[in-house]
mmCIF file of C-alpha atoms (C1' of nucleotides) in Angstrom:
data_model
loop_
_atom_site.group_PDB
_atom_site.id
_atom_site.type_symbol
_atom_site.label_atom_id
_atom_site.label_comp_id
_atom_site.label_asym_id
_atom_site.label_seq_id
_atom_site.Cartn_x
_atom_site.Cartn_y
_atom_site.Cartn_z
ATOM 1 C CA MET A 1 77.261 -71.328 -54.307
ATOM 2 C CA HIS A 2 76.392 -74.916 -53.532
ATOM 3 C CA ASP A 3 74.094 -76.837 -55.816
ATOM 4 C CA GLU A 4 71.277 -76.608 -53.278
ATOM 5 C CA GLN A 5 71.631 -72.871 -53.163
ATOM 6 C CA ILE A 6 71.689 -72.752 -56.935
ATOM 7 C CA GLU A 7 68.441 -74.704 -56.978
ATOM 8 C CA ALA A 8 66.808 -72.442 -54.415
ATOM 9 C CA MET A 9 68.044 -69.310 -56.098
ATOM 10 C CA SER A 10 66.867 -70.376 -59.536
ATOM 11 C CA LYS A 11 63.423 -71.143 -58.153
ATOM 12 C CA LEU A 12 63.322 -67.689 -56.665
ATOM 13 C CA LEU A 13 64.434 -66.069 -59.906
ATOM 14 C CA LYS A 14 61.934 -68.099 -61.887
ATOM 15 C CA SER A 15 59.118 -66.898 -59.687
ATOM 16 C CA MET A 16 60.232 -63.314 -60.328
ATOM 17 C CA SER A 17 60.815 -63.722 -64.035
ATOM 18 C CA HIS A 18 57.276 -63.583 -65.329
ATOM 19 C CA PRO A 19 56.430 -60.084 -66.536
ATOM 20 C CA ILE A 20 53.188 -59.941 -64.595
ATOM 21 C CA ARG A 21 54.840 -61.127 -61.404
ATOM 22 C CA LEU A 22 57.799 -58.806 -61.808
ATOM 23 C CA LYS A 23 55.433 -55.914 -62.311
ATOM 24 C CA ILE A 24 53.469 -56.893 -59.228
ATOM 25 C CA LEU A 25 56.686 -56.888 -57.229
ATOM 26 C CA CYS A 26 57.594 -53.466 -58.565
ATOM 27 C CA LEU A 27 54.144 -52.145 -57.673
ATOM 28 C CA LEU A 28 54.498 -53.539 -54.188
ATOM 29 C CA GLN A 29 57.877 -51.913 -53.614
ATOM 30 C CA ASP A 30 56.545 -49.048 -51.585
ATOM 31 C CA LYS A 31 52.945 -49.865 -50.742
ATOM 32 C CA GLU A 32 50.477 -52.666 -50.252
ATOM 33 C CA LEU A 33 47.765 -53.273 -52.838
ATOM 34 C CA SER A 34 44.556 -55.259 -53.149
ATOM 35 C CA VAL A 35 44.054 -57.863 -55.850
ATOM 36 C CA GLY A 36 41.691 -55.520 -57.667
ATOM 37 C CA GLU A 37 44.153 -52.654 -57.651
ATOM 38 C CA ILE A 38 46.821 -54.937 -59.012
ATOM 39 C CA ARG A 39 44.477 -56.214 -61.704
ATOM 40 C CA GLU A 40 43.869 -52.653 -62.906
ATOM 41 C CA GLN A 41 47.581 -51.984 -63.241
ATOM 42 C CA VAL A 42 48.574 -55.175 -64.988
ATOM 43 C CA LYS A 43 45.511 -55.404 -67.190
ATOM 44 C CA THR A 44 44.491 -59.010 -66.868
ATOM 45 C CA THR A 45 41.799 -60.987 -65.071
ATOM 46 C CA ASN A 46 41.347 -61.369 -61.351
ATOM 47 C CA ALA A 47 41.844 -65.102 -61.653
ATOM 48 C CA ASN A 48 45.132 -64.586 -63.418
ATOM 49 C CA VAL A 49 46.392 -62.120 -60.813
ATOM 50 C CA SER A 50 45.322 -64.485 -58.087
ATOM 51 C CA GLN A 51 47.272 -67.318 -59.681
ATOM 52 C CA HIS A 52 50.410 -65.224 -59.892
ATOM 53 C CA LEU A 53 50.013 -63.970 -56.333
ATOM 54 C CA ASN A 54 49.799 -67.564 -55.197
ATOM 55 C CA ILE A 55 53.099 -68.353 -56.822
ATOM 56 C CA LEU A 56 54.736 -65.402 -55.079
ATOM 57 C CA ARG A 57 53.178 -66.460 -51.774
ATOM 58 C CA GLY A 58 54.434 -69.982 -52.277
ATOM 59 C CA GLN A 59 57.934 -68.587 -52.613
ATOM 60 C CA GLY A 60 57.485 -66.635 -49.406
ATOM 61 C CA ILE A 61 58.057 -63.374 -51.216
ATOM 62 C CA ILE A 62 54.767 -61.739 -50.352
ATOM 63 C CA ASP A 63 52.194 -61.969 -47.623
ATOM 64 C CA TYR A 64 48.679 -60.636 -47.255
ATOM 65 C CA ARG A 65 46.225 -59.263 -44.746
ATOM 66 C CA LYS A 66 42.481 -59.338 -44.989
ATOM 67 C CA ASP A 67 40.263 -56.311 -44.540
ATOM 68 C CA ALA A 68 36.544 -56.670 -45.284
ATOM 69 C CA ASN A 69 36.461 -58.413 -48.604
ATOM 70 C CA PHE A 70 39.739 -57.005 -49.775
ATOM 71 C CA ILE A 71 43.067 -58.711 -49.579
ATOM 72 C CA PHE A 72 46.052 -56.444 -49.269
ATOM 73 C CA ASN A 73 49.339 -57.808 -50.448
ATOM 74 C CA LYS A 74 52.802 -56.746 -49.482
ATOM 75 C CA ILE A 75 56.393 -57.848 -49.841
ATOM 76 C CA THR A 76 57.648 -59.562 -46.709
ATOM 77 C CA ASP A 77 61.156 -60.444 -47.703
ATOM 78 C CA LYS A 78 63.376 -57.391 -47.372
ATOM 79 C CA ARG A 79 65.999 -59.046 -49.521
ATOM 80 C CA ILE A 80 63.610 -58.979 -52.452
ATOM 81 C CA LEU A 81 63.219 -55.241 -52.034
ATOM 82 C CA GLU A 82 66.975 -54.854 -52.062
ATOM 83 C CA LEU A 83 67.422 -57.134 -55.034
ATOM 84 C CA ILE A 84 64.850 -55.289 -57.117
ATOM 85 C CA GLN A 85 66.419 -52.014 -56.088
ATOM 86 C CA LYS A 86 69.775 -53.278 -57.304
ATOM 87 C CA MET A 87 68.255 -54.386 -60.596
ATOM 88 C CA ARG A 88 66.801 -50.930 -61.035
ATOM 89 C CA VAL A 89 70.123 -49.249 -60.421
ATOM 90 C CA LEU A 90 71.991 -51.576 -62.743
ATOM 91 C CA PHE A 91 69.543 -51.883 -65.597
ATOM 92 C CA CYS A 92 67.245 -48.861 -65.408
ATOM 93 C CA PRO A 93 69.611 -46.100 -64.287
ATOM 94 C CA ASN A 94 67.232 -43.353 -65.432
ATOM 95 C CA PHE A 95 64.661 -44.110 -62.736
ATOM 96 C CA MET B 1 60.030 -49.206 -64.175
ATOM 97 C CA HIS B 2 58.228 -48.844 -67.480
ATOM 98 C CA ASP B 3 56.462 -51.788 -69.017
ATOM 99 C CA GLU B 4 59.164 -52.158 -71.648
ATOM 100 C CA GLN B 5 61.798 -52.311 -68.958
ATOM 101 C CA ILE B 6 59.720 -54.840 -67.077
ATOM 102 C CA GLU B 7 59.560 -56.968 -70.208
ATOM 103 C CA ALA B 8 63.294 -56.714 -70.806
ATOM 104 C CA MET B 9 64.098 -57.378 -67.195
ATOM 105 C CA SER B 10 61.858 -60.414 -66.946
ATOM 106 C CA LYS B 11 63.446 -61.885 -70.054
ATOM 107 C CA LEU B 12 66.822 -61.392 -68.489
ATOM 108 C CA LEU B 13 65.726 -62.995 -65.234
ATOM 109 C CA LYS B 14 64.132 -65.881 -67.070
ATOM 110 C CA SER B 15 67.357 -66.573 -68.897
ATOM 111 C CA MET B 16 69.160 -66.682 -65.554
ATOM 112 C CA SER B 17 66.542 -68.695 -63.729
ATOM 113 C CA HIS B 18 67.297 -72.144 -65.045
ATOM 114 C CA PRO B 19 69.476 -74.062 -62.582
ATOM 115 C CA ILE B 20 71.974 -75.106 -65.241
ATOM 116 C CA ARG B 21 72.263 -71.592 -66.609
ATOM 117 C CA LEU B 22 72.567 -70.050 -63.169
ATOM 118 C CA LYS B 23 75.302 -72.499 -62.318
ATOM 119 C CA ILE B 24 77.095 -71.693 -65.568
ATOM 120 C CA LEU B 25 76.963 -68.016 -64.679
ATOM 121 C CA CYS B 26 78.348 -68.720 -61.224
ATOM 122 C CA LEU B 27 81.153 -70.793 -62.701
ATOM 123 C CA LEU B 28 81.983 -67.981 -65.096
ATOM 124 C CA GLN B 29 82.152 -65.376 -62.362
ATOM 125 C CA ASP B 30 85.908 -65.349 -62.151
ATOM 126 C CA LYS B 31 87.188 -67.269 -65.149
ATOM 127 C CA GLU B 32 86.397 -68.344 -68.671
ATOM 128 C CA LEU B 33 85.580 -71.981 -69.388
ATOM 129 C CA SER B 34 85.220 -74.216 -72.407
ATOM 130 C CA VAL B 35 81.999 -76.060 -73.193
ATOM 131 C CA GLY B 36 83.584 -79.323 -72.122
ATOM 132 C CA GLU B 37 84.724 -77.942 -68.785
ATOM 133 C CA ILE B 38 81.237 -76.611 -68.161
ATOM 134 C CA ARG B 39 79.719 -79.945 -69.110
ATOM 135 C CA GLU B 40 81.867 -81.695 -66.488
ATOM 136 C CA GLN B 41 80.715 -79.338 -63.760
ATOM 137 C CA VAL B 42 77.013 -79.353 -64.516
ATOM 138 C CA LYS B 43 76.811 -83.024 -65.390
ATOM 139 C CA THR B 44 74.769 -83.060 -68.545
ATOM 140 C CA THR B 45 75.390 -83.522 -72.259
ATOM 141 C CA ASN B 46 77.382 -81.271 -74.557
ATOM 142 C CA ALA B 47 74.268 -80.604 -76.615
ATOM 143 C CA ASN B 48 72.403 -79.493 -73.532
ATOM 144 C CA VAL B 49 75.193 -77.163 -72.410
ATOM 145 C CA SER B 50 75.397 -75.766 -75.910
ATOM 146 C CA GLN B 51 71.679 -75.051 -75.901
ATOM 147 C CA HIS B 52 71.875 -73.201 -72.606
ATOM 148 C CA LEU B 53 74.947 -71.253 -73.703
ATOM 149 C CA ASN B 54 73.050 -70.152 -76.775
ATOM 150 C CA ILE B 55 70.267 -68.755 -74.639
ATOM 151 C CA LEU B 56 72.755 -66.806 -72.554
ATOM 152 C CA ARG B 57 74.478 -65.560 -75.710
ATOM 153 C CA GLY B 58 71.158 -64.505 -77.134
ATOM 154 C CA GLN B 59 70.606 -62.395 -74.050
ATOM 155 C CA GLY B 60 74.011 -60.819 -74.507
ATOM 156 C CA ILE B 61 75.126 -62.068 -71.120
ATOM 157 C CA ILE B 62 78.087 -64.090 -72.298
ATOM 158 C CA ASP B 63 80.464 -64.061 -75.223
ATOM 159 C CA TYR B 64 83.025 -66.547 -76.472
ATOM 160 C CA ARG B 65 86.385 -66.767 -78.127
ATOM 161 C CA LYS B 66 87.670 -69.635 -80.176
ATOM 162 C CA ASP B 67 90.999 -71.303 -79.597
ATOM 163 C CA ALA B 68 91.805 -74.416 -81.626
ATOM 164 C CA ASN B 69 88.730 -76.539 -81.284
ATOM 165 C CA PHE B 70 87.748 -75.173 -77.941
ATOM 166 C CA ILE B 71 85.292 -72.413 -77.294
ATOM 167 C CA PHE B 72 85.942 -70.375 -74.210
ATOM 168 C CA ASN B 73 82.999 -68.605 -72.687
ATOM 169 C CA LYS B 74 82.971 -65.604 -70.451
ATOM 170 C CA ILE B 75 80.556 -63.095 -68.996
ATOM 171 C CA THR B 76 80.599 -59.847 -70.924
ATOM 172 C CA ASP B 77 78.001 -57.855 -69.051
ATOM 173 C CA LYS B 78 79.530 -56.442 -65.891
ATOM 174 C CA ARG B 79 76.074 -55.782 -64.508
ATOM 175 C CA ILE B 80 75.414 -59.505 -64.417
ATOM 176 C CA LEU B 81 78.530 -60.006 -62.318
ATOM 177 C CA GLU B 82 77.297 -57.359 -59.918
ATOM 178 C CA LEU B 83 73.796 -58.737 -59.798
ATOM 179 C CA ILE B 84 74.970 -62.250 -59.015
ATOM 180 C CA GLN B 85 77.311 -60.854 -56.404
ATOM 181 C CA LYS B 86 74.371 -59.078 -54.789
ATOM 182 C CA MET B 87 72.303 -62.251 -54.830
ATOM 183 C CA ARG B 88 75.143 -64.067 -53.122
ATOM 184 C CA VAL B 89 75.401 -61.470 -50.392
ATOM 185 C CA LEU B 90 71.665 -61.378 -49.799
ATOM 186 C CA PHE B 91 70.799 -65.048 -50.040
ATOM 187 C CA CYS B 92 74.016 -66.968 -49.400
ATOM 188 C CA PRO B 93 75.723 -64.864 -46.729
ATOM 189 C CA ASN B 94 78.022 -67.701 -45.705
ATOM 190 C CA PHE B 95 79.985 -67.656 -48.938
ATOM 191 C "C1'" DG C 1 93.018 -86.743 -96.491
ATOM 192 C "C1'" DA C 2 91.722 -89.973 -92.689
ATOM 193 C "C1'" DA C 3 90.889 -90.211 -87.843
ATOM 194 C "C1'" DG C 4 89.955 -87.881 -83.649
ATOM 195 C "C1'" DT C 5 88.106 -84.261 -80.614
ATOM 196 C "C1'" DA C 6 84.953 -80.305 -79.550
ATOM 197 C "C1'" DT C 7 80.947 -78.126 -80.460
ATOM 198 C "C1'" DT C 8 76.618 -77.179 -82.710
ATOM 199 C "C1'" DT C 9 72.233 -78.072 -85.199
ATOM 200 C "C1'" DC C 10 68.021 -80.268 -86.012
ATOM 201 C "C1'" DG C 11 63.945 -82.833 -85.234
ATOM 202 C "C1'" DT C 12 61.298 -85.068 -81.776
ATOM 203 C "C1'" DT C 13 59.359 -86.025 -77.310
ATOM 204 C "C1'" DT C 14 58.449 -84.768 -72.682
ATOM 205 C "C1'" DT C 15 57.618 -81.631 -69.176
ATOM 206 C "C1'" DT C 16 56.398 -77.176 -67.337
ATOM 207 C "C1'" DT C 17 54.172 -72.997 -67.300
ATOM 208 C "C1'" DA C 18 50.502 -69.779 -68.477
ATOM 209 C "C1'" DA C 19 45.844 -68.447 -69.798
ATOM 210 C "C1'" DT C 20 41.035 -69.185 -69.783
ATOM 211 C "C1'" DT C 21 36.584 -70.325 -68.186
ATOM 212 C "C1'" DT C 22 33.446 -71.586 -64.857
ATOM 213 C "C1'" DA C 23 32.109 -72.407 -60.379
ATOM 214 C "C1'" DA C 24 32.878 -71.759 -55.438
ATOM 215 C "C1'" DT C 25 33.875 -69.183 -51.134
ATOM 216 C "C1'" DA C 26 33.703 -65.306 -48.071
ATOM 217 C "C1'" DG C 27 32.411 -61.046 -46.657
ATOM 218 C "C1'" DT C 28 29.256 -56.788 -47.043
ATOM 219 C "C1'" DT C 29 25.106 -54.119 -47.440
ATOM 220 C "C1'" DG C 30 20.368 -53.101 -47.866
ATOM 221 C "C1'" DC D 1 18.359 -63.572 -46.531
ATOM 222 C "C1'" DA D 2 18.979 -61.750 -51.230
ATOM 223 C "C1'" DA D 3 21.981 -59.184 -54.118
ATOM 224 C "C1'" DC D 4 26.541 -57.695 -54.634
ATOM 225 C "C1'" DT D 5 31.666 -57.426 -54.511
ATOM 226 C "C1'" DA D 6 36.268 -59.427 -54.085
ATOM 227 C "C1'" DT D 7 38.912 -63.268 -54.274
ATOM 228 C "C1'" DT D 8 40.114 -68.064 -54.961
ATOM 229 C "C1'" DA D 9 39.910 -72.869 -56.728
ATOM 230 C "C1'" DA D 10 39.621 -76.281 -60.045
ATOM 231 C "C1'" DA D 11 39.620 -78.076 -64.592
ATOM 232 C "C1'" DT D 12 40.781 -77.498 -69.265
ATOM 233 C "C1'" DT D 13 43.352 -75.818 -73.046
ATOM 234 C "C1'" DA D 14 47.185 -73.521 -75.150
ATOM 235 C "C1'" DA D 15 51.867 -72.321 -75.398
ATOM 236 C "C1'" DA D 16 56.625 -72.420 -74.129
ATOM 237 C "C1'" DA D 17 60.729 -74.475 -72.432
ATOM 238 C "C1'" DA D 18 63.700 -78.480 -71.640
ATOM 239 C "C1'" DA D 19 65.807 -82.824 -72.617
ATOM 240 C "C1'" DC D 20 67.328 -86.178 -75.762
ATOM 241 C "C1'" DG D 21 69.566 -88.488 -79.603
ATOM 242 C "C1'" DA D 22 71.535 -88.442 -84.038
ATOM 243 C "C1'" DA D 23 73.717 -86.196 -87.559
ATOM 244 C "C1'" DA D 24 76.498 -82.252 -89.121
ATOM 245 C "C1'" DT D 25 80.308 -78.891 -88.821
ATOM 246 C "C1'" DA D 26 84.851 -77.311 -87.698
ATOM 247 C "C1'" DC D 27 89.281 -77.669 -86.470
ATOM 248 C "C1'" DT D 28 93.691 -80.524 -85.383
ATOM 249 C "C1'" DT D 29 97.010 -83.879 -85.870
ATOM 250 C "C1'" DC D 30 99.118 -87.589 -87.919
#
DNA sequence: GAAGTATTTCGTTTTTTAATTTAATAGTTG
DNA sequence: CAACTATTAAATTAAAAAACGAAATACTTC
């Protein structure tokens, strides 16, 4: 890997390496979820979820669509799905 | 993934997500290297390399062997090799 | 055992990241 | 349009990680 790729890759990993954000990504593996639904699962405040979602959006990992006053989030980058899948296989073989 | 696995996984990712540490892991993909050799490649101080190596050791990602007054580092966890390989394929397809 | 090389440790400073609180925006419903 | 819900934004505070420099350790060679 070139240094630029190292930089880009480490930014990506950093954005995935917060427990709340990693959990959000796991939750979004197979379905889209609203901010409120995410908040229930990760047990924190709306504002906090929103902040973390923004970081993931900034990385281009997730996208959202609006419906009424709900915002549904989903993973846009297929590679992220694959990467998380690989992590599961390697490190959590029982699931 | 369970919450405990999420915690463990995010710690692992965090330890890999610093550009210097990620570069060290890439350098150690196919060979073992001394602290000094690593320092040359990542262009920082010995103390800084040592600090980062300690973090990777703490995570159980790398191990070392002593030879004279050199310390040779290598990746011990095969899963890390696989994970980095996967990241390469997904995000750096040209290499 | 003195001098030299490689690495680590420790204490400090700087920088980054995360959490918290409050206020703002946007849409919905009666 | 008032009351309500969902989400975001902005500002502050708290906590964690990184970088730096100097001193300490360990091993080698002469």
